[in-house]
mmCIF file of N, CA and C in Angstrom:
data_model
loop_
_atom_site.group_PDB
_atom_site.id
_atom_site.type_symbol
_atom_site.label_atom_id
_atom_site.label_comp_id
_atom_site.label_asym_id
_atom_site.label_seq_id
_atom_site.Cartn_x
_atom_site.Cartn_y
_atom_site.Cartn_z
ATOM 1 N N MET A 1 -7.936 19.704 -22.760
ATOM 2 C CA MET A 1 -7.904 18.891 -21.414
ATOM 3 C C MET A 1 -9.321 18.397 -20.946
ATOM 4 N N SER A 2 -9.208 17.074 -20.630
ATOM 5 C CA SER A 2 -10.569 16.493 -20.247
ATOM 6 C C SER A 2 -10.684 16.666 -18.669
ATOM 7 N N THR A 3 -11.898 16.738 -18.318
ATOM 8 C CA THR A 3 -12.136 16.882 -16.783
ATOM 9 C C THR A 3 -12.146 15.480 -16.197
ATOM 10 N N PRO A 4 -11.628 15.495 -15.014
ATOM 11 C CA PRO A 4 -11.681 14.059 -14.378
ATOM 12 C C PRO A 4 -13.131 13.801 -14.088
ATOM 13 N N GLU A 5 -13.264 12.408 -14.256
ATOM 14 C CA GLU A 5 -14.586 11.795 -14.250
ATOM 15 C C GLU A 5 -14.863 11.824 -12.694
ATOM 16 N N ARG A 6 -16.217 12.046 -12.498
ATOM 17 C CA ARG A 6 -16.773 12.192 -11.085
ATOM 18 C C ARG A 6 -17.400 10.766 -10.703
ATOM 19 N N PRO A 7 -17.245 10.352 -9.742
ATOM 20 C CA PRO A 7 -18.061 9.051 -9.167
ATOM 21 C C PRO A 7 -19.521 9.367 -9.320
ATOM 22 N N THR A 8 -20.257 8.144 -9.805
ATOM 23 C CA THR A 8 -21.663 8.306 -10.032
ATOM 24 C C THR A 8 -22.425 7.235 -9.443
ATOM 25 N N THR A 9 -23.516 7.119 -9.008
ATOM 26 C CA THR A 9 -24.308 5.873 -8.565
ATOM 27 C C THR A 9 -25.756 5.909 -9.167
ATOM 28 N N SER A 10 -26.457 4.741 -8.929
ATOM 29 C CA SER A 10 -27.774 5.011 -9.340
ATOM 30 C C SER A 10 -28.805 4.696 -8.213
ATOM 31 N N LEU A 11 -29.949 5.026 -8.277
ATOM 32 C CA LEU A 11 -30.929 4.916 -7.194
ATOM 33 C C LEU A 11 -31.659 3.448 -7.758
ATOM 34 N N SER A 12 -31.731 2.534 -6.813
ATOM 35 C CA SER A 12 -32.519 1.533 -7.072
ATOM 36 C C SER A 12 -33.923 1.454 -6.825
ATOM 37 N N THR A 13 -34.949 0.507 -7.364
ATOM 38 C CA THR A 13 -36.100 0.656 -7.406
ATOM 39 C C THR A 13 -36.648 0.623 -5.869
ATOM 40 N N LYS A 14 -35.657 0.204 -4.781
ATOM 41 C CA LYS A 14 -36.115 0.358 -3.265
ATOM 42 C C LYS A 14 -35.600 1.645 -2.778
ATOM 43 N N GLY A 15 -35.062 2.652 -3.603
ATOM 44 C CA GLY A 15 -34.579 3.755 -3.002
ATOM 45 C C GLY A 15 -33.290 3.742 -2.427
ATOM 46 N N GLN A 16 -32.487 2.632 -2.785
ATOM 47 C CA GLN A 16 -30.938 2.369 -2.064
ATOM 48 C C GLN A 16 -29.992 3.154 -3.008
ATOM 49 N N VAL A 17 -29.205 3.642 -2.552
ATOM 50 C CA VAL A 17 -27.876 4.121 -3.067
ATOM 51 C C VAL A 17 -26.505 3.337 -2.840
ATOM 52 N N THR A 18 -25.812 2.987 -3.651
ATOM 53 C CA THR A 18 -24.500 2.467 -3.168
ATOM 54 C C THR A 18 -23.300 3.379 -3.459
ATOM 55 N N LEU A 19 -22.752 3.667 -2.568
ATOM 56 C CA LEU A 19 -21.739 4.690 -2.512
ATOM 57 C C LEU A 19 -20.351 4.028 -3.249
ATOM 58 N N PRO A 20 -19.745 4.808 -4.143
ATOM 59 C CA PRO A 20 -18.499 3.929 -4.665
ATOM 60 C C PRO A 20 -17.520 3.734 -3.691
ATOM 61 N N LYS A 21 -16.695 2.802 -4.129
ATOM 62 C CA LYS A 21 -15.894 2.055 -3.127
ATOM 63 C C LYS A 21 -14.616 2.956 -2.477
ATOM 64 N N ALA A 22 -14.275 3.799 -3.654
ATOM 65 C CA ALA A 22 -13.263 4.681 -3.155
ATOM 66 C C ALA A 22 -13.728 5.942 -2.128
ATOM 67 N N ILE A 23 -14.894 6.208 -2.365
ATOM 68 C CA ILE A 23 -15.331 7.086 -1.284
ATOM 69 C C ILE A 23 -15.654 6.499 0.142
ATOM 70 N N ARG A 24 -16.164 5.236 0.202
ATOM 71 C CA ARG A 24 -16.311 4.428 1.427
ATOM 72 C C ARG A 24 -15.080 4.360 2.139
ATOM 73 N N GLN A 25 -13.904 3.942 1.227
ATOM 74 C CA GLN A 25 -12.699 3.727 1.912
ATOM 75 C C GLN A 25 -12.047 5.015 2.372
ATOM 76 N N ALA A 26 -12.146 6.172 1.692
ATOM 77 C CA ALA A 26 -11.582 7.329 1.938
ATOM 78 C C ALA A 26 -12.310 7.663 3.536
ATOM 79 N N LEU A 27 -13.530 7.552 3.530
ATOM 80 C CA LEU A 27 -14.309 7.858 4.571
ATOM 81 C C LEU A 27 -14.155 6.759 5.932
ATOM 82 N N HIS A 28 -13.502 5.726 5.476
ATOM 83 C CA HIS A 28 -13.480 4.524 6.489
ATOM 84 C C HIS A 28 -14.959 3.981 6.948
ATOM 85 N N TRP A 29 -15.887 4.134 5.974
ATOM 86 C CA TRP A 29 -17.319 3.605 6.117
ATOM 87 C C TRP A 29 -17.458 2.294 5.820
ATOM 88 N N GLU A 30 -17.825 1.318 6.772
ATOM 89 C CA GLU A 30 -17.934 0.095 6.505
ATOM 90 C C GLU A 30 -19.527 -0.436 6.516
ATOM 91 N N ALA A 31 -19.822 -1.656 5.923
ATOM 92 C CA ALA A 31 -21.077 -2.175 5.835
ATOM 93 C C ALA A 31 -21.710 -2.193 7.289
ATOM 94 N N GLY A 32 -23.083 -1.589 7.104
ATOM 95 C CA GLY A 32 -23.984 -1.585 8.348
ATOM 96 C C GLY A 32 -23.685 -0.402 9.243
ATOM 97 N N MET A 33 -22.852 0.535 8.623
ATOM 98 C CA MET A 33 -22.773 1.752 9.471
ATOM 99 C C MET A 33 -23.920 2.792 9.325
ATOM 100 N N ARG A 34 -24.602 3.266 10.488
ATOM 101 C CA ARG A 34 -25.576 4.064 10.358
ATOM 102 C C ARG A 34 -25.210 5.347 10.094
ATOM 103 N N LEU A 35 -25.988 5.837 9.165
ATOM 104 C CA LEU A 35 -25.735 7.275 8.693
ATOM 105 C C LEU A 35 -26.898 8.337 8.909
ATOM 106 N N VAL A 36 -26.710 9.608 9.095
ATOM 107 C CA VAL A 36 -27.702 10.512 9.294
ATOM 108 C C VAL A 36 -28.011 11.007 7.947
ATOM 109 N N VAL A 37 -29.361 11.364 7.377
ATOM 110 C CA VAL A 37 -29.509 11.831 5.936
ATOM 111 C C VAL A 37 -30.258 13.167 6.189
ATOM 112 N N GLU A 38 -29.423 14.201 5.576
ATOM 113 C CA GLU A 38 -30.157 15.502 5.639
ATOM 114 C C GLU A 38 -30.252 16.135 4.183
ATOM 115 N N ASN A 39 -31.402 16.607 4.167
ATOM 116 C CA ASN A 39 -31.888 17.386 2.925
ATOM 117 C C ASN A 39 -31.288 18.874 3.010
ATOM 118 N N THR A 40 -30.460 19.197 2.224
ATOM 119 C CA THR A 40 -29.827 20.652 2.194
ATOM 120 C C THR A 40 -30.174 21.528 0.712
ATOM 121 N N PRO A 41 -29.992 22.781 0.792
ATOM 122 C CA PRO A 41 -30.094 23.352 -0.526
ATOM 123 C C PRO A 41 -29.190 22.970 -1.530
ATOM 124 N N GLU A 42 -28.080 22.279 -1.103
ATOM 125 C CA GLU A 42 -26.965 21.647 -2.266
ATOM 126 C C GLU A 42 -27.295 20.329 -2.598
ATOM 127 N N GLY A 43 -28.311 19.702 -1.886
ATOM 128 C CA GLY A 43 -28.420 18.131 -2.170
ATOM 129 C C GLY A 43 -28.594 17.471 -0.830
ATOM 130 N N VAL A 44 -28.430 16.158 -0.963
ATOM 131 C CA VAL A 44 -28.534 15.216 0.099
ATOM 132 C C VAL A 44 -27.127 15.064 0.919
ATOM 133 N N LEU A 45 -27.030 15.354 2.080
ATOM 134 C CA LEU A 45 -26.056 15.285 2.851
ATOM 135 C C LEU A 45 -25.900 13.924 3.816
ATOM 136 N N LEU A 46 -24.718 13.101 3.751
ATOM 137 C CA LEU A 46 -24.898 11.837 4.622
ATOM 138 C C LEU A 46 -23.745 11.853 5.433
ATOM 139 N N LYS A 47 -24.054 11.601 6.728
ATOM 140 C CA LYS A 47 -23.046 12.049 7.955
ATOM 141 C C LYS A 47 -23.057 10.610 8.860
ATOM 142 N N PRO A 48 -22.070 10.316 9.438
ATOM 143 C CA PRO A 48 -22.064 9.157 10.436
ATOM 144 C C PRO A 48 -22.922 9.594 11.429
ATOM 145 N N LEU A 49 -23.689 8.349 12.099
ATOM 146 C CA LEU A 49 -24.661 8.619 13.133
ATOM 147 C C LEU A 49 -23.856 8.744 14.404
ATOM 148 N N PRO A 50 -23.800 9.790 15.230
ATOM 149 C CA PRO A 50 -22.777 9.928 16.375
ATOM 150 C C PRO A 50 -23.046 8.543 17.315
ATOM 151 N N ALA A 51 -22.100 8.163 18.050
ATOM 152 C CA ALA A 51 -22.192 6.711 18.908
ATOM 153 C C ALA A 51 -22.929 7.312 19.925
ATOM 154 N N PHE A 52 -22.875 8.370 20.483
ATOM 155 C CA PHE A 52 -23.657 8.808 21.754
ATOM 156 C C PHE A 52 -24.355 10.038 21.241
ATOM 157 N N VAL A 53 -25.288 10.399 22.335
ATOM 158 C CA VAL A 53 -25.939 11.631 22.030
ATOM 159 C C VAL A 53 -25.205 12.769 22.737
ATOM 160 N N GLN A 54 -24.990 13.889 22.085
ATOM 161 C CA GLN A 54 -24.505 14.934 22.409
ATOM 162 C C GLN A 54 -25.044 15.497 23.879
ATOM 163 N N THR A 55 -23.889 15.670 24.826
ATOM 164 C CA THR A 55 -24.551 16.257 26.121
ATOM 165 C C THR A 55 -23.709 17.414 26.699
ATOM 166 N N ARG A 56 -24.087 18.031 27.410
ATOM 167 C CA ARG A 56 -23.329 19.158 27.905
ATOM 168 C C ARG A 56 -22.833 18.878 29.363
ATOM 169 N N PRO A 57 -21.736 19.566 29.883
ATOM 170 C CA PRO A 57 -21.453 19.173 31.236
ATOM 171 C C PRO A 57 -22.552 19.350 32.273
ATOM 172 N N GLU A 58 -23.290 20.377 32.095
ATOM 173 C CA GLU A 58 -24.317 20.578 33.166
ATOM 174 C C GLU A 58 -25.556 19.656 32.986
ATOM 175 N N ASP A 59 -25.616 18.663 31.995
ATOM 176 C CA ASP A 59 -26.453 17.710 31.900
ATOM 177 C C ASP A 59 -26.163 16.509 32.549
ATOM 178 N N VAL A 60 -24.939 16.353 32.807
ATOM 179 C CA VAL A 60 -24.291 15.081 33.506
ATOM 180 C C VAL A 60 -23.663 15.470 34.746
ATOM 181 N N PHE A 61 -23.399 16.693 35.159
ATOM 182 C CA PHE A 61 -22.762 17.019 36.371
ATOM 183 C C PHE A 61 -23.253 16.456 37.621
ATOM 184 N N GLY A 62 -22.585 15.882 38.387
ATOM 185 C CA GLY A 62 -23.193 15.134 39.579
ATOM 186 C C GLY A 62 -23.946 13.955 39.585
ATOM 187 N N SER A 63 -23.781 13.461 38.256
ATOM 188 C CA SER A 63 -24.826 12.147 38.114
ATOM 189 C C SER A 63 -23.999 10.920 38.659
ATOM 190 N N LEU A 64 -22.869 11.042 38.949
ATOM 191 C CA LEU A 64 -22.183 9.725 39.607
ATOM 192 C C LEU A 64 -21.954 9.922 41.250
ATOM 193 N N ALA A 65 -22.515 9.412 42.172
ATOM 194 C CA ALA A 65 -22.469 9.636 43.496
ATOM 195 C C ALA A 65 -21.103 9.032 44.069
ATOM 196 N N CYS A 66 -20.389 9.856 44.913
ATOM 197 C CA CYS A 66 -19.382 9.561 45.466
ATOM 198 C C CYS A 66 -18.952 10.289 46.740
ATOM 199 N N ASP A 67 -18.676 9.177 47.748
ATOM 200 C CA ASP A 67 -18.740 9.829 49.006
ATOM 201 C C ASP A 67 -17.262 10.221 49.516
ATOM 202 N N ASP A 68 -16.290 9.989 48.627
ATOM 203 C CA ASP A 68 -14.888 10.283 48.833
ATOM 204 C C ASP A 68 -14.608 11.945 48.602
ATOM 205 N N ALA A 69 -13.401 12.205 49.214
ATOM 206 C CA ALA A 69 -13.102 13.627 49.140
ATOM 207 C C ALA A 69 -12.747 14.095 47.633
ATOM 208 N N PRO A 70 -13.155 15.293 47.189
ATOM 209 C CA PRO A 70 -12.683 15.677 45.717
ATOM 210 C C PRO A 70 -11.254 15.430 45.461
ATOM 211 N N LYS A 71 -10.828 15.074 44.315
ATOM 212 C CA LYS A 71 -9.517 14.743 44.009
ATOM 213 C C LYS A 71 -8.942 16.231 43.472
ATOM 214 N N SER A 72 -7.853 16.622 43.816
ATOM 215 C CA SER A 72 -7.134 17.859 43.111
ATOM 216 C C SER A 72 -6.562 17.435 41.692
ATOM 217 N N LEU A 73 -6.276 18.484 40.882
ATOM 218 C CA LEU A 73 -5.757 18.142 39.567
ATOM 219 C C LEU A 73 -4.564 17.640 39.594
ATOM 220 N N ALA A 74 -3.791 17.729 40.530
ATOM 221 C CA ALA A 74 -2.346 16.828 40.584
ATOM 222 C C ALA A 74 -2.704 15.412 40.739
ATOM 223 N N ASP A 75 -3.830 15.149 41.550
ATOM 224 C CA ASP A 75 -4.173 13.670 41.874
ATOM 225 C C ASP A 75 -4.849 12.957 40.504
ATOM 226 N N MET A 76 -5.551 13.889 39.881
ATOM 227 C CA MET A 76 -6.089 13.213 38.565
ATOM 228 C C MET A 76 -5.082 12.943 37.513
ATOM 229 N N ASP A 77 -3.993 14.141 37.324
ATOM 230 C CA ASP A 77 -2.934 13.925 36.504
ATOM 231 C C ASP A 77 -2.021 12.686 36.816
ATOM 232 N N ALA A 78 -1.825 12.578 38.042
ATOM 233 C CA ALA A 78 -0.960 11.134 38.429
ATOM 234 C C ALA A 78 -1.884 10.038 38.057
ATOM 235 N N GLY A 79 -3.211 10.028 38.389
ATOM 236 C CA GLY A 79 -3.945 8.938 38.053
ATOM 237 C C GLY A 79 -3.941 8.518 36.523
ATOM 238 N N VAL A 80 -4.028 9.689 35.675
ATOM 239 C CA VAL A 80 -3.995 9.527 34.274
ATOM 240 C C VAL A 80 -2.674 8.832 33.988
ATOM 241 N N LEU A 81 -1.474 9.565 34.432
ATOM 242 C CA LEU A 81 -0.148 8.947 33.943
ATOM 243 C C LEU A 81 -0.122 7.652 34.435
ATOM 244 N N ALA A 82 -0.417 7.069 35.529
ATOM 245 C CA ALA A 82 -0.442 5.890 36.001
ATOM 246 C C ALA A 82 -1.223 4.643 35.003
ATOM 247 N N GLU A 83 -2.189 5.056 34.661
ATOM 248 C CA GLU A 83 -3.174 4.234 33.782
ATOM 249 C C GLU A 83 -2.249 4.167 32.427
ATOM 250 N N ALA A 84 -1.710 5.558 31.922
ATOM 251 C CA ALA A 84 -1.232 5.400 30.686
ATOM 252 C C ALA A 84 0.076 4.447 30.602
ATOM 253 N N GLY A 85 0.705 4.578 31.662
ATOM 254 C CA GLY A 85 1.998 3.565 31.921
ATOM 255 C C GLY A 85 1.541 2.013 31.845
ATOM 256 N N ARG A 86 0.484 1.734 32.131
ATOM 257 C CA ARG A 86 0.140 0.529 32.139
ATOM 258 C C ARG A 86 0.067 -0.345 30.867
ATOM 259 N N GLY A 87 -0.237 0.407 29.568
ATOM 260 C CA GLY A 87 -0.224 -0.104 28.268
ATOM 261 C C GLY A 87 -1.512 -0.898 27.938
ATOM 262 N N TRP A 88 -1.599 -1.463 26.954
ATOM 263 C CA TRP A 88 -2.743 -2.315 26.565
ATOM 264 C C TRP A 88 -2.695 -3.691 27.158
ATOM 265 N N PRO A 89 -3.600 -4.376 27.232
ATOM 266 C CA PRO A 89 -3.725 -5.904 27.805
ATOM 267 C C PRO A 89 -2.973 -6.589 26.634
ATOM 268 N N GLY A 90 -2.020 -7.510 27.186
ATOM 269 C CA GLY A 90 -1.276 -8.419 26.150
ATOM 270 C C GLY A 90 -0.058 -7.549 25.554
ATOM 271 N N ASP A 91 0.186 -6.582 26.049
ATOM 272 C CA ASP A 91 1.631 -5.710 25.669
ATOM 273 C C ASP A 91 2.761 -6.362 26.293
#
């Protein structure tokens, strides 16, 4: 029984690597996507660069000023349901 062929690539003279199309498609990675490169004991790890810096609630709590009275959970739920019912523009 033969072993399935593993995808391979080459390192260019500029240090560039082209990822096989099947892997890019499976991960939904498009041209121009920013990746984080990590050196691990198992080898090089590529991960998508997060769109936003990770924050904790305490980092942003109270960052938006509001003079209105706080909303109840029921008010917030009603607002979410009202927006969800509006649908997408053009629907």
